[in-house]
JSON list of C-alpha atoms in Angstrom, two decimals:
[
{"chain": "D", "resi": 1, "resn": "MET", "atom": "CA", "xyz": [-0.01, -29.72, -20.77]},
{"chain": "D", "resi": 2, "resn": "ASN", "atom": "CA", "xyz": [3.57, -27.58, -19.96]},
{"chain": "D", "resi": 3, "resn": "THR", "atom": "CA", "xyz": [3.59, -24.70, -18.25]},
{"chain": "D", "resi": 4, "resn": "PHE", "atom": "CA", "xyz": [3.06, -22.68, -21.55]},
{"chain": "D", "resi": 5, "resn": "GLU", "atom": "CA", "xyz": [0.05, -24.16, -21.93]},
{"chain": "D", "resi": 6, "resn": "ARG", "atom": "CA", "xyz": [-0.62, -23.63, -18.69]},
{"chain": "D", "resi": 7, "resn": "LEU", "atom": "CA", "xyz": [-0.40, -19.81, -18.63]},
{"chain": "D", "resi": 8, "resn": "GLN", "atom": "CA", "xyz": [-1.39, -19.69, -22.96]},
{"chain": "D", "resi": 9, "resn": "SER", "atom": "CA", "xyz": [-4.55, -21.75, -22.25]},
{"chain": "D", "resi": 10, "resn": "ILE", "atom": "CA", "xyz": [-5.31, -19.80, -18.50]},
{"chain": "D", "resi": 11, "resn": "ASN", "atom": "CA", "xyz": [-4.98, -16.49, -20.53]},
{"chain": "D", "resi": 12, "resn": "LYS", "atom": "CA", "xyz": [-6.89, -17.46, -23.17]},
{"chain": "D", "resi": 13, "resn": "GLU", "atom": "CA", "xyz": [-10.17, -17.41, -20.78]},
{"chain": "D", "resi": 14, "resn": "LEU", "atom": "CA", "xyz": [-8.87, -14.02, -18.88]},
{"chain": "D", "resi": 15, "resn": "GLU", "atom": "CA", "xyz": [-8.88, -12.20, -22.57]},
{"chain": "D", "resi": 16, "resn": "ASN", "atom": "CA", "xyz": [-12.76, -12.97, -23.15]},
{"chain": "D", "resi": 17, "resn": "HIS", "atom": "CA", "xyz": [-13.60, -11.55, -18.76]},
{"chain": "D", "resi": 18, "resn": "ASP", "atom": "CA", "xyz": [-10.58, -8.32, -19.32]},
{"chain": "D", "resi": 19, "resn": "ALA", "atom": "CA", "xyz": [-9.32, -9.77, -16.15]},
{"chain": "D", "resi": 20, "resn": "GLN", "atom": "CA", "xyz": [-5.83, -10.11, -14.51]},
{"chain": "D", "resi": 21, "resn": "LEU", "atom": "CA", "xyz": [-3.77, -13.43, -14.01]},
{"chain": "D", "resi": 22, "resn": "ILE", "atom": "CA", "xyz": [-1.76, -13.14, -10.50]},
{"chain": "D", "resi": 23, "resn": "ALA", "atom": "CA", "xyz": [-0.14, -16.45, -10.32]},
{"chain": "D", "resi": 24, "resn": "VAL", "atom": "CA", "xyz": [0.52, -17.64, -7.25]},
{"chain": "D", "resi": 25, "resn": "SER", "atom": "CA", "xyz": [3.97, -18.54, -6.05]},
{"chain": "D", "resi": 26, "resn": "LYS", "atom": "CA", "xyz": [3.68, -19.64, -2.54]},
{"chain": "D", "resi": 27, "resn": "THR", "atom": "CA", "xyz": [6.11, -21.83, -1.29]},
{"chain": "D", "resi": 28, "resn": "LYS", "atom": "CA", "xyz": [8.09, -22.47, -5.05]},
{"chain": "D", "resi": 29, "resn": "SER", "atom": "CA", "xyz": [10.78, -22.41, -5.95]},
{"chain": "D", "resi": 30, "resn": "ILE", "atom": "CA", "xyz": [13.26, -19.58, -7.53]},
{"chain": "D", "resi": 31, "resn": "GLU", "atom": "CA", "xyz": [13.08, -22.60, -10.56]},
{"chain": "D", "resi": 32, "resn": "GLU", "atom": "CA", "xyz": [10.07, -22.59, -11.37]},
{"chain": "D", "resi": 33, "resn": "ILE", "atom": "CA", "xyz": [8.76, -18.75, -10.79]},
{"chain": "D", "resi": 34, "resn": "LEU", "atom": "CA", "xyz": [11.73, -18.94, -13.29]},
{"chain": "D", "resi": 35, "resn": "GLU", "atom": "CA", "xyz": [10.13, -20.63, -15.73]},
{"chain": "D", "resi": 36, "resn": "VAL", "atom": "CA", "xyz": [6.81, -19.20, -15.94]},
{"chain": "D", "resi": 37, "resn": "TYR", "atom": "CA", "xyz": [8.22, -15.02, -15.50]},
{"chain": "D", "resi": 38, "resn": "ASN", "atom": "CA", "xyz": [10.03, -16.64, -18.74]},
{"chain": "D", "resi": 39, "resn": "GLU", "atom": "CA", "xyz": [6.72, -17.14, -20.51]},
{"chain": "D", "resi": 40, "resn": "GLY", "atom": "CA", "xyz": [5.91, -13.66, -19.76]},
{"chain": "D", "resi": 41, "resn": "GLN", "atom": "CA", "xyz": [3.76, -13.86, -16.80]},
{"chain": "D", "resi": 42, "resn": "ARG", "atom": "CA", "xyz": [4.46, -11.07, -14.69]},
{"chain": "D", "resi": 43, "resn": "HIS", "atom": "CA", "xyz": [2.12, -10.29, -11.99]},
{"chain": "D", "resi": 44, "resn": "PHE", "atom": "CA", "xyz": [3.17, -13.45, -9.29]},
{"chain": "D", "resi": 45, "resn": "GLY", "atom": "CA", "xyz": [1.18, -13.21, -5.61]},
{"chain": "D", "resi": 46, "resn": "GLU", "atom": "CA", "xyz": [2.72, -14.15, -1.95]},
{"chain": "D", "resi": 47, "resn": "ASN", "atom": "CA", "xyz": [1.08, -15.40, 1.52]},
{"chain": "D", "resi": 48, "resn": "GLN", "atom": "CA", "xyz": [4.37, -14.59, 3.73]},
{"chain": "D", "resi": 49, "resn": "VAL", "atom": "CA", "xyz": [6.44, -11.59, 3.68]},
{"chain": "D", "resi": 50, "resn": "GLN", "atom": "CA", "xyz": [9.57, -13.77, 5.52]},
{"chain": "D", "resi": 51, "resn": "GLU", "atom": "CA", "xyz": [9.41, -15.56, 1.61]},
{"chain": "D", "resi": 52, "resn": "LEU", "atom": "CA", "xyz": [8.38, -12.84, -0.18]},
{"chain": "D", "resi": 53, "resn": "ASN", "atom": "CA", "xyz": [11.20, -10.57, 0.32]},
{"chain": "D", "resi": 54, "resn": "GLU", "atom": "CA", "xyz": [13.73, -13.36, -0.41]},
{"chain": "D", "resi": 55, "resn": "LYS", "atom": "CA", "xyz": [11.69, -14.13, -3.60]},
{"chain": "D", "resi": 56, "resn": "HIS", "atom": "CA", "xyz": [12.45, -10.40, -4.45]},
{"chain": "D", "resi": 57, "resn": "ASP", "atom": "CA", "xyz": [15.66, -9.64, -3.77]},
{"chain": "D", "resi": 58, "resn": "LYS", "atom": "CA", "xyz": [16.13, -13.39, -6.32]},
{"chain": "D", "resi": 59, "resn": "LEU", "atom": "CA", "xyz": [14.03, -12.50, -9.07]},
{"chain": "D", "resi": 60, "resn": "PRO", "atom": "CA", "xyz": [14.01, -10.22, -12.02]},
{"chain": "D", "resi": 61, "resn": "ASN", "atom": "CA", "xyz": [12.90, -5.94, -10.37]},
{"chain": "D", "resi": 62, "resn": "ASP", "atom": "CA", "xyz": [10.17, -5.77, -13.71]},
{"chain": "D", "resi": 63, "resn": "ILE", "atom": "CA", "xyz": [7.89, -8.55, -11.91]},
{"chain": "D", "resi": 64, "resn": "ILE", "atom": "CA", "xyz": [4.36, -6.88, -10.35]},
{"chain": "D", "resi": 65, "resn": "TRP", "atom": "CA", "xyz": [4.88, -8.67, -6.83]},
{"chain": "D", "resi": 66, "resn": "HIS", "atom": "CA", "xyz": [1.17, -9.34, -4.54]},
{"chain": "D", "resi": 67, "resn": "GLN", "atom": "CA", "xyz": [0.65, -9.34, -1.39]},
{"chain": "D", "resi": 68, "resn": "ILE", "atom": "CA", "xyz": [-2.64, -11.97, -1.08]},
{"chain": "D", "resi": 69, "resn": "GLY", "atom": "CA", "xyz": [-2.21, -14.09, 2.15]},
{"chain": "D", "resi": 70, "resn": "SER", "atom": "CA", "xyz": [-2.94, -12.32, 6.30]},
{"chain": "D", "resi": 71, "resn": "LEU", "atom": "CA", "xyz": [-0.80, -9.60, 6.46]},
{"chain": "D", "resi": 72, "resn": "GLN", "atom": "CA", "xyz": [0.38, -8.08, 9.74]},
{"chain": "D", "resi": 73, "resn": "ARG", "atom": "CA", "xyz": [0.90, -4.91, 10.52]},
{"chain": "D", "resi": 74, "resn": "ASN", "atom": "CA", "xyz": [4.38, -5.51, 12.59]},
{"chain": "D", "resi": 75, "resn": "LYS", "atom": "CA", "xyz": [5.99, -6.74, 8.80]},
{"chain": "D", "resi": 76, "resn": "VAL", "atom": "CA", "xyz": [4.46, -4.24, 6.64]},
{"chain": "D", "resi": 77, "resn": "LYS", "atom": "CA", "xyz": [7.63, -1.92, 6.63]},
{"chain": "D", "resi": 78, "resn": "TYR", "atom": "CA", "xyz": [9.10, -5.78, 4.69]},
{"chain": "D", "resi": 79, "resn": "ILE", "atom": "CA", "xyz": [7.00, -4.94, 1.92]},
{"chain": "D", "resi": 80, "resn": "ALA", "atom": "CA", "xyz": [6.34, -1.40, 1.33]},
{"chain": "D", "resi": 81, "resn": "PRO", "atom": "CA", "xyz": [9.11, -0.22, -0.71]},
{"chain": "D", "resi": 82, "resn": "TYR", "atom": "CA", "xyz": [8.18, -2.35, -3.52]},
{"chain": "D", "resi": 83, "resn": "ILE", "atom": "CA", "xyz": [4.88, -4.15, -3.68]},
{"chain": "D", "resi": 84, "resn": "GLY", "atom": "CA", "xyz": [2.67, -3.41, -6.57]},
{"chain": "D", "resi": 85, "resn": "LEU", "atom": "CA", "xyz": [-1.03, -4.34, -4.33]},
{"chain": "D", "resi": 86, "resn": "ILE", "atom": "CA", "xyz": [-1.65, -5.39, -1.20]},
{"chain": "D", "resi": 87, "resn": "HIS", "atom": "CA", "xyz": [-5.06, -8.08, -1.63]},
{"chain": "D", "resi": 88, "resn": "SER", "atom": "CA", "xyz": [-5.42, -8.81, 1.87]},
{"chain": "D", "resi": 89, "resn": "VAL", "atom": "CA", "xyz": [-6.48, -5.31, 3.80]},
{"chain": "D", "resi": 90, "resn": "ASP", "atom": "CA", "xyz": [-8.70, -5.96, 6.61]},
{"chain": "D", "resi": 91, "resn": "SER", "atom": "CA", "xyz": [-9.21, -3.19, 9.20]},
{"chain": "D", "resi": 92, "resn": "LEU", "atom": "CA", "xyz": [-8.69, -0.03, 9.55]},
{"chain": "D", "resi": 93, "resn": "LYS", "atom": "CA", "xyz": [-5.81, -0.51, 11.89]},
{"chain": "D", "resi": 94, "resn": "LEU", "atom": "CA", "xyz": [-4.29, -2.44, 8.98]},
{"chain": "D", "resi": 95, "resn": "LEU", "atom": "CA", "xyz": [-4.58, 0.29, 6.70]},
{"chain": "D", "resi": 96, "resn": "GLN", "atom": "CA", "xyz": [-3.66, 2.42, 8.46]},
{"chain": "D", "resi": 97, "resn": "GLU", "atom": "CA", "xyz": [0.52, 1.29, 9.32]},
{"chain": "D", "resi": 98, "resn": "ILE", "atom": "CA", "xyz": [0.19, 1.12, 5.93]},
{"chain": "D", "resi": 99, "resn": "ASN", "atom": "CA", "xyz": [0.27, 3.88, 5.19]},
{"chain": "D", "resi": 100, "resn": "LYS", "atom": "CA", "xyz": [2.63, 5.02, 7.22]},
{"chain": "D", "resi": 101, "resn": "GLN", "atom": "CA", "xyz": [4.91, 3.10, 6.24]},
{"chain": "D", "resi": 102, "resn": "ALA", "atom": "CA", "xyz": [4.07, 4.24, 2.77]},
{"chain": "D", "resi": 103, "resn": "LEU", "atom": "CA", "xyz": [4.76, 7.39, 3.89]},
{"chain": "D", "resi": 104, "resn": "LYS", "atom": "CA", "xyz": [8.57, 6.39, 5.01]},
{"chain": "D", "resi": 105, "resn": "ALA", "atom": "CA", "xyz": [8.95, 4.25, 1.32]},
{"chain": "D", "resi": 106, "resn": "LYS", "atom": "CA", "xyz": [6.96, 7.12, -0.75]},
{"chain": "D", "resi": 107, "resn": "ARG", "atom": "CA", "xyz": [5.18, 5.92, -2.59]},
{"chain": "D", "resi": 108, "resn": "VAL", "atom": "CA", "xyz": [0.85, 4.93, -2.52]},
{"chain": "D", "resi": 109, "resn": "ILE", "atom": "CA", "xyz": [0.61, 1.42, -1.71]},
{"chain": "D", "resi": 110, "resn": "ASP", "atom": "CA", "xyz": [-2.65, -0.01, -3.55]},
{"chain": "D", "resi": 111, "resn": "CYS", "atom": "CA", "xyz": [-4.86, -1.79, -1.94]},
{"chain": "D", "resi": 112, "resn": "LEU", "atom": "CA", "xyz": [-7.72, -3.89, -1.89]},
{"chain": "D", "resi": 113, "resn": "LEU", "atom": "CA", "xyz": [-9.78, -4.12, 1.12]},
{"chain": "D", "resi": 114, "resn": "GLN", "atom": "CA", "xyz": [-10.91, -7.87, 2.73]},
{"chain": "D", "resi": 115, "resn": "ILE", "atom": "CA", "xyz": [-13.59, -8.06, 2.34]},
{"chain": "D", "resi": 116, "resn": "GLN", "atom": "CA", "xyz": [-15.09, -12.07, 4.22]},
{"chain": "D", "resi": 117, "resn": "ILE", "atom": "CA", "xyz": [-18.03, -13.27, 1.85]},
{"chain": "D", "resi": 118, "resn": "SER", "atom": "CA", "xyz": [-18.25, -16.88, 3.58]},
{"chain": "D", "resi": 119, "resn": "ASP", "atom": "CA", "xyz": [-18.65, -18.64, 6.68]},
{"chain": "D", "resi": 120, "resn": "GLU", "atom": "CA", "xyz": [-15.72, -20.44, 6.97]},
{"chain": "D", "resi": 121, "resn": "ASP", "atom": "CA", "xyz": [-13.78, -19.65, 10.79]},
{"chain": "D", "resi": 122, "resn": "THR", "atom": "CA", "xyz": [-10.56, -19.41, 8.58]},
{"chain": "D", "resi": 123, "resn": "LYS", "atom": "CA", "xyz": [-10.71, -17.39, 5.83]},
{"chain": "D", "resi": 124, "resn": "ALA", "atom": "CA", "xyz": [-10.87, -13.36, 7.55]},
{"chain": "D", "resi": 125, "resn": "GLY", "atom": "CA", "xyz": [-11.66, -10.16, 6.21]},
{"chain": "D", "resi": 126, "resn": "LEU", "atom": "CA", "xyz": [-14.25, -6.94, 7.27]},
{"chain": "D", "resi": 127, "resn": "ASP", "atom": "CA", "xyz": [-18.57, -7.79, 6.74]},
{"chain": "D", "resi": 128, "resn": "TYR", "atom": "CA", "xyz": [-19.85, -5.07, 5.28]},
{"chain": "D", "resi": 129, "resn": "ALA", "atom": "CA", "xyz": [-21.24, -2.87, 7.74]},
{"chain": "D", "resi": 130, "resn": "ASP", "atom": "CA", "xyz": [-17.28, -2.59, 8.74]},
{"chain": "D", "resi": 131, "resn": "THR", "atom": "CA", "xyz": [-16.36, -1.74, 5.60]},
{"chain": "D", "resi": 132, "resn": "ILE", "atom": "CA", "xyz": [-18.30, 1.69, 5.06]},
{"chain": "D", "resi": 133, "resn": "GLU", "atom": "CA", "xyz": [-17.56, 2.65, 8.39]},
{"chain": "D", "resi": 134, "resn": "LEU", "atom": "CA", "xyz": [-14.13, 2.20, 7.48]},
{"chain": "D", "resi": 135, "resn": "LEU", "atom": "CA", "xyz": [-14.60, 4.72, 4.41]},
{"chain": "D", "resi": 136, "resn": "ARG", "atom": "CA", "xyz": [-16.64, 6.46, 5.79]},
{"chain": "D", "resi": 137, "resn": "SER", "atom": "CA", "xyz": [-13.90, 6.93, 8.95]},
{"chain": "D", "resi": 138, "resn": "GLU", "atom": "CA", "xyz": [-12.05, 10.61, 9.63]},
{"chain": "D", "resi": 139, "resn": "GLU", "atom": "CA", "xyz": [-8.69, 8.33, 9.90]},
{"chain": "D", "resi": 140, "resn": "TYR", "atom": "CA", "xyz": [-9.15, 7.22, 6.13]},
{"chain": "D", "resi": 141, "resn": "GLN", "atom": "CA", "xyz": [-9.83, 10.04, 4.74]},
{"chain": "D", "resi": 142, "resn": "ALA", "atom": "CA", "xyz": [-7.07, 11.77, 6.32]},
{"chain": "D", "resi": 143, "resn": "MET", "atom": "CA", "xyz": [-4.68, 8.91, 4.66]},
{"chain": "D", "resi": 144, "resn": "LYS", "atom": "CA", "xyz": [-2.45, 10.27, 0.99]},
{"chain": "D", "resi": 145, "resn": "ASN", "atom": "CA", "xyz": [0.60, 6.94, 0.77]},
{"chain": "D", "resi": 146, "resn": "ILE", "atom": "CA", "xyz": [-2.34, 4.66, -0.16]},
{"chain": "D", "resi": 147, "resn": "ARG", "atom": "CA", "xyz": [-5.29, 4.27, -2.40]},
{"chain": "D", "resi": 148, "resn": "ILE", "atom": "CA", "xyz": [-8.25, 1.71, -2.32]},
{"chain": "D", "resi": 149, "resn": "ILE", "atom": "CA", "xyz": [-8.52, -0.23, -5.73]},
{"chain": "D", "resi": 150, "resn": "GLY", "atom": "CA", "xyz": [-11.20, -2.37, -4.77]},
{"chain": "D", "resi": 151, "resn": "LEU", "atom": "CA", "xyz": [-12.45, -5.66, -3.04]},
{"chain": "D", "resi": 152, "resn": "MET", "atom": "CA", "xyz": [-10.76, -8.91, -2.87]},
{"chain": "D", "resi": 153, "resn": "GLY", "atom": "CA", "xyz": [-12.79, -11.83, -1.60]},
{"chain": "D", "resi": 154, "resn": "ILE", "atom": "CA", "xyz": [-12.53, -15.75, -0.91]},
{"chain": "D", "resi": 155, "resn": "ALA", "atom": "CA", "xyz": [-16.29, -18.17, -1.53]},
{"chain": "D", "resi": 156, "resn": "SER", "atom": "CA", "xyz": [-16.19, -21.35, 1.07]},
{"chain": "D", "resi": 157, "resn": "ASN", "atom": "CA", "xyz": [-14.26, -24.37, -0.08]},
{"chain": "D", "resi": 158, "resn": "THR", "atom": "CA", "xyz": [-17.08, -26.40, -0.95]},
{"chain": "D", "resi": 159, "resn": "PRO", "atom": "CA", "xyz": [-18.03, -28.20, -4.29]},
{"chain": "D", "resi": 160, "resn": "ASN", "atom": "CA", "xyz": [-21.79, -26.61, -3.26]},
{"chain": "D", "resi": 161, "resn": "ILE", "atom": "CA", "xyz": [-21.30, -24.71, -7.65]},
{"chain": "D", "resi": 162, "resn": "LYS", "atom": "CA", "xyz": [-24.56, -23.06, -6.23]},
{"chain": "D", "resi": 163, "resn": "MET", "atom": "CA", "xyz": [-22.80, -21.70, -2.56]},
{"chain": "D", "resi": 164, "resn": "VAL", "atom": "CA", "xyz": [-19.98, -20.45, -5.02]},
{"chain": "D", "resi": 165, "resn": "LYS", "atom": "CA", "xyz": [-21.62, -18.63, -7.47]},
{"chain": "D", "resi": 166, "resn": "GLU", "atom": "CA", "xyz": [-23.63, -16.19, -4.62]},
{"chain": "D", "resi": 167, "resn": "GLU", "atom": "CA", "xyz": [-20.84, -15.30, -2.52]},
{"chain": "D", "resi": 168, "resn": "PHE", "atom": "CA", "xyz": [-19.23, -14.63, -5.47]},
{"chain": "D", "resi": 169, "resn": "HIS", "atom": "CA", "xyz": [-22.63, -12.19, -6.64]},
{"chain": "D", "resi": 170, "resn": "ASP", "atom": "CA", "xyz": [-23.47, -10.85, -3.32]},
{"chain": "D", "resi": 171, "resn": "LEU", "atom": "CA", "xyz": [-19.30, -9.52, -3.41]},
{"chain": "D", "resi": 172, "resn": "LYS", "atom": "CA", "xyz": [-20.50, -8.06, -7.11]},
{"chain": "D", "resi": 173, "resn": "VAL", "atom": "CA", "xyz": [-22.88, -6.18, -5.71]},
{"chain": "D", "resi": 174, "resn": "LEU", "atom": "CA", "xyz": [-21.20, -4.49, -2.33]},
{"chain": "D", "resi": 175, "resn": "PHE", "atom": "CA", "xyz": [-17.78, -3.82, -5.11]},
{"chain": "D", "resi": 176, "resn": "SER", "atom": "CA", "xyz": [-21.28, -2.00, -7.78]},
{"chain": "D", "resi": 177, "resn": "GLY", "atom": "CA", "xyz": [-22.43, -0.17, -4.64]},
{"chain": "D", "resi": 178, "resn": "ILE", "atom": "CA", "xyz": [-19.65, 1.06, -1.97]},
{"chain": "D", "resi": 179, "resn": "LYS", "atom": "CA", "xyz": [-17.38, 2.49, -6.04]},
{"chain": "D", "resi": 180, "resn": "GLU", "atom": "CA", "xyz": [-20.88, 4.18, -6.16]},
{"chain": "D", "resi": 181, "resn": "SER", "atom": "CA", "xyz": [-21.03, 5.39, -2.85]},
{"chain": "D", "resi": 182, "resn": "PHE", "atom": "CA", "xyz": [-17.50, 6.33, -2.42]},
{"chain": "D", "resi": 183, "resn": "PHE", "atom": "CA", "xyz": [-15.47, 6.50, -5.91]},
{"chain": "D", "resi": 184, "resn": "ARG", "atom": "CA", "xyz": [-17.60, 7.18, -8.19]},
{"chain": "D", "resi": 185, "resn": "LYS", "atom": "CA", "xyz": [-15.70, 9.94, -10.05]},
{"chain": "D", "resi": 186, "resn": "GLU", "atom": "CA", "xyz": [-12.30, 7.05, -9.16]},
{"chain": "D", "resi": 187, "resn": "ASP", "atom": "CA", "xyz": [-11.54, 4.98, -12.11]},
{"chain": "D", "resi": 188, "resn": "SER", "atom": "CA", "xyz": [-8.94, 3.33, -10.02]},
{"chain": "D", "resi": 189, "resn": "PHE", "atom": "CA", "xyz": [-11.40, 1.49, -8.42]},
{"chain": "D", "resi": 190, "resn": "LYS", "atom": "CA", "xyz": [-12.05, -1.39, -10.65]},
{"chain": "D", "resi": 191, "resn": "GLU", "atom": "CA", "xyz": [-10.48, -4.49, -9.38]},
{"chain": "D", "resi": 192, "resn": "LEU", "atom": "CA", "xyz": [-12.25, -7.25, -7.44]},
{"chain": "D", "resi": 193, "resn": "SER", "atom": "CA", "xyz": [-9.58, -10.34, -6.65]},
{"chain": "D", "resi": 194, "resn": "MET", "atom": "CA", "xyz": [-12.20, -12.88, -6.34]},
{"chain": "D", "resi": 195, "resn": "GLY", "atom": "CA", "xyz": [-11.34, -16.66, -7.81]},
{"chain": "D", "resi": 196, "resn": "MET", "atom": "CA", "xyz": [-8.84, -18.88, -6.88]},
{"chain": "D", "resi": 197, "resn": "SER", "atom": "CA", "xyz": [-8.29, -22.28, -9.06]},
{"chain": "D", "resi": 198, "resn": "SER", "atom": "CA", "xyz": [-10.91, -23.97, -8.05]},
{"chain": "D", "resi": 199, "resn": "ASP", "atom": "CA", "xyz": [-13.70, -21.36, -9.09]},
{"chain": "D", "resi": 200, "resn": "TYR", "atom": "CA", "xyz": [-12.19, -18.93, -10.84]},
{"chain": "D", "resi": 201, "resn": "LYS", "atom": "CA", "xyz": [-14.49, -19.40, -13.91]},
{"chain": "D", "resi": 202, "resn": "ILE", "atom": "CA", "xyz": [-17.47, -19.25, -11.05]},
{"chain": "D", "resi": 203, "resn": "ALA", "atom": "CA", "xyz": [-15.40, -15.05, -10.14]},
{"chain": "D", "resi": 204, "resn": "LEU", "atom": "CA", "xyz": [-15.19, -14.68, -14.06]},
{"chain": "D", "resi": 205, "resn": "GLU", "atom": "CA", "xyz": [-18.49, -14.58, -15.19]},
{"chain": "D", "resi": 206, "resn": "GLU", "atom": "CA", "xyz": [-19.86, -12.89, -11.88]},
{"chain": "D", "resi": 207, "resn": "GLY", "atom": "CA", "xyz": [-17.46, -10.58, -12.78]},
{"chain": "D", "resi": 208, "resn": "SER", "atom": "CA", "xyz": [-14.31, -10.87, -11.42]},
{"chain": "D", "resi": 209, "resn": "THR", "atom": "CA", "xyz": [-10.76, -8.80, -12.89]},
{"chain": "D", "resi": 210, "resn": "MET", "atom": "CA", "xyz": [-8.40, -10.43, -10.85]},
{"chain": "D", "resi": 211, "resn": "VAL", "atom": "CA", "xyz": [-7.83, -14.63, -10.68]},
{"chain": "D", "resi": 212, "resn": "ARG", "atom": "CA", "xyz": [-5.42, -15.61, -7.96]},
{"chain": "D", "resi": 213, "resn": "ILE", "atom": "CA", "xyz": [-4.31, -19.65, -9.54]},
{"chain": "D", "resi": 214, "resn": "GLY", "atom": "CA", "xyz": [-1.77, -21.36, -8.34]},
{"chain": "D", "resi": 215, "resn": "SER", "atom": "CA", "xyz": [-2.15, -24.63, -9.13]},
{"chain": "D", "resi": 216, "resn": "LEU", "atom": "CA", "xyz": [-3.05, -24.67, -12.39]},
{"chain": "D", "resi": 217, "resn": "ILE", "atom": "CA", "xyz": [-0.22, -23.01, -13.52]},
{"chain": "D", "resi": 218, "resn": "PHE", "atom": "CA", "xyz": [2.88, -25.33, -11.62]},
{"chain": "D", "resi": 219, "resn": "GLY", "atom": "CA", "xyz": [0.71, -27.99, -11.06]},
{"chain": "D", "resi": 220, "resn": "GLU", "atom": "CA", "xyz": [0.08, -29.84, -7.38]},
{"chain": "D", "resi": 221, "resn": "ARG", "atom": "CA", "xyz": [2.32, -29.16, -4.97]},
{"chain": "D", "resi": 222, "resn": "ASP", "atom": "CA", "xyz": [4.62, -32.75, -4.50]},
{"chain": "D", "resi": 223, "resn": "TYR", "atom": "CA", "xyz": [4.41, -33.81, -1.01]},
{"chain": "D", "resi": 224, "resn": "SER", "atom": "CA", "xyz": [6.86, -35.94, -1.09]},
{"chain": "D", "resi": 225, "resn": "LYS", "atom": "CA", "xyz": [9.51, -34.21, -1.50]},
{"chain": "D", "resi": 226, "resn": "ASN", "atom": "CA", "xyz": [8.91, -32.82, 2.72]}
]
């Protein structure tokens, strides 16, 4: 399949679940991203701030950029003026820095709280208790330049479908509980970012509203070019 056919196939699936496609463009060239952009894709996700900044400066300004990788506090200032959504908020301190830089940029930045749903050491995120503590804190409630619009999680990298399904299910249950307890009157709290190329079909079944897909759109990375 060509790029158009791959995008068309994925978007057809997502329409049935009312979910948004985030095209993961990390390591991809300007030309590769433009090819996908020219097929109508506008939401792109990046892991590294430096790479994100370089691409933002060179690509059309109607692209909505998503920071999906781990974010260091000292890097927030570089993306604060334009970032569309930060998926990877995993601490109160990071949220405070985003709020500070958003204030300087005179805007409100949308954020997702990243929840640790896997036991793998490489996966970041807040645990359930820390999430509730953050939302109850006076520091969070005083913030005026961030808006939490949902949760994000990364499932275990395993062929065990039952495990992945349970991890996504648990995140959906947490999302529903937080919605009821903290955001009942806020329509903006509606996003559940879970699912990547290998497991997005399971994520959709469990209620994902955003899937982060790279290789199924751009093709597998060719390491022989390195």
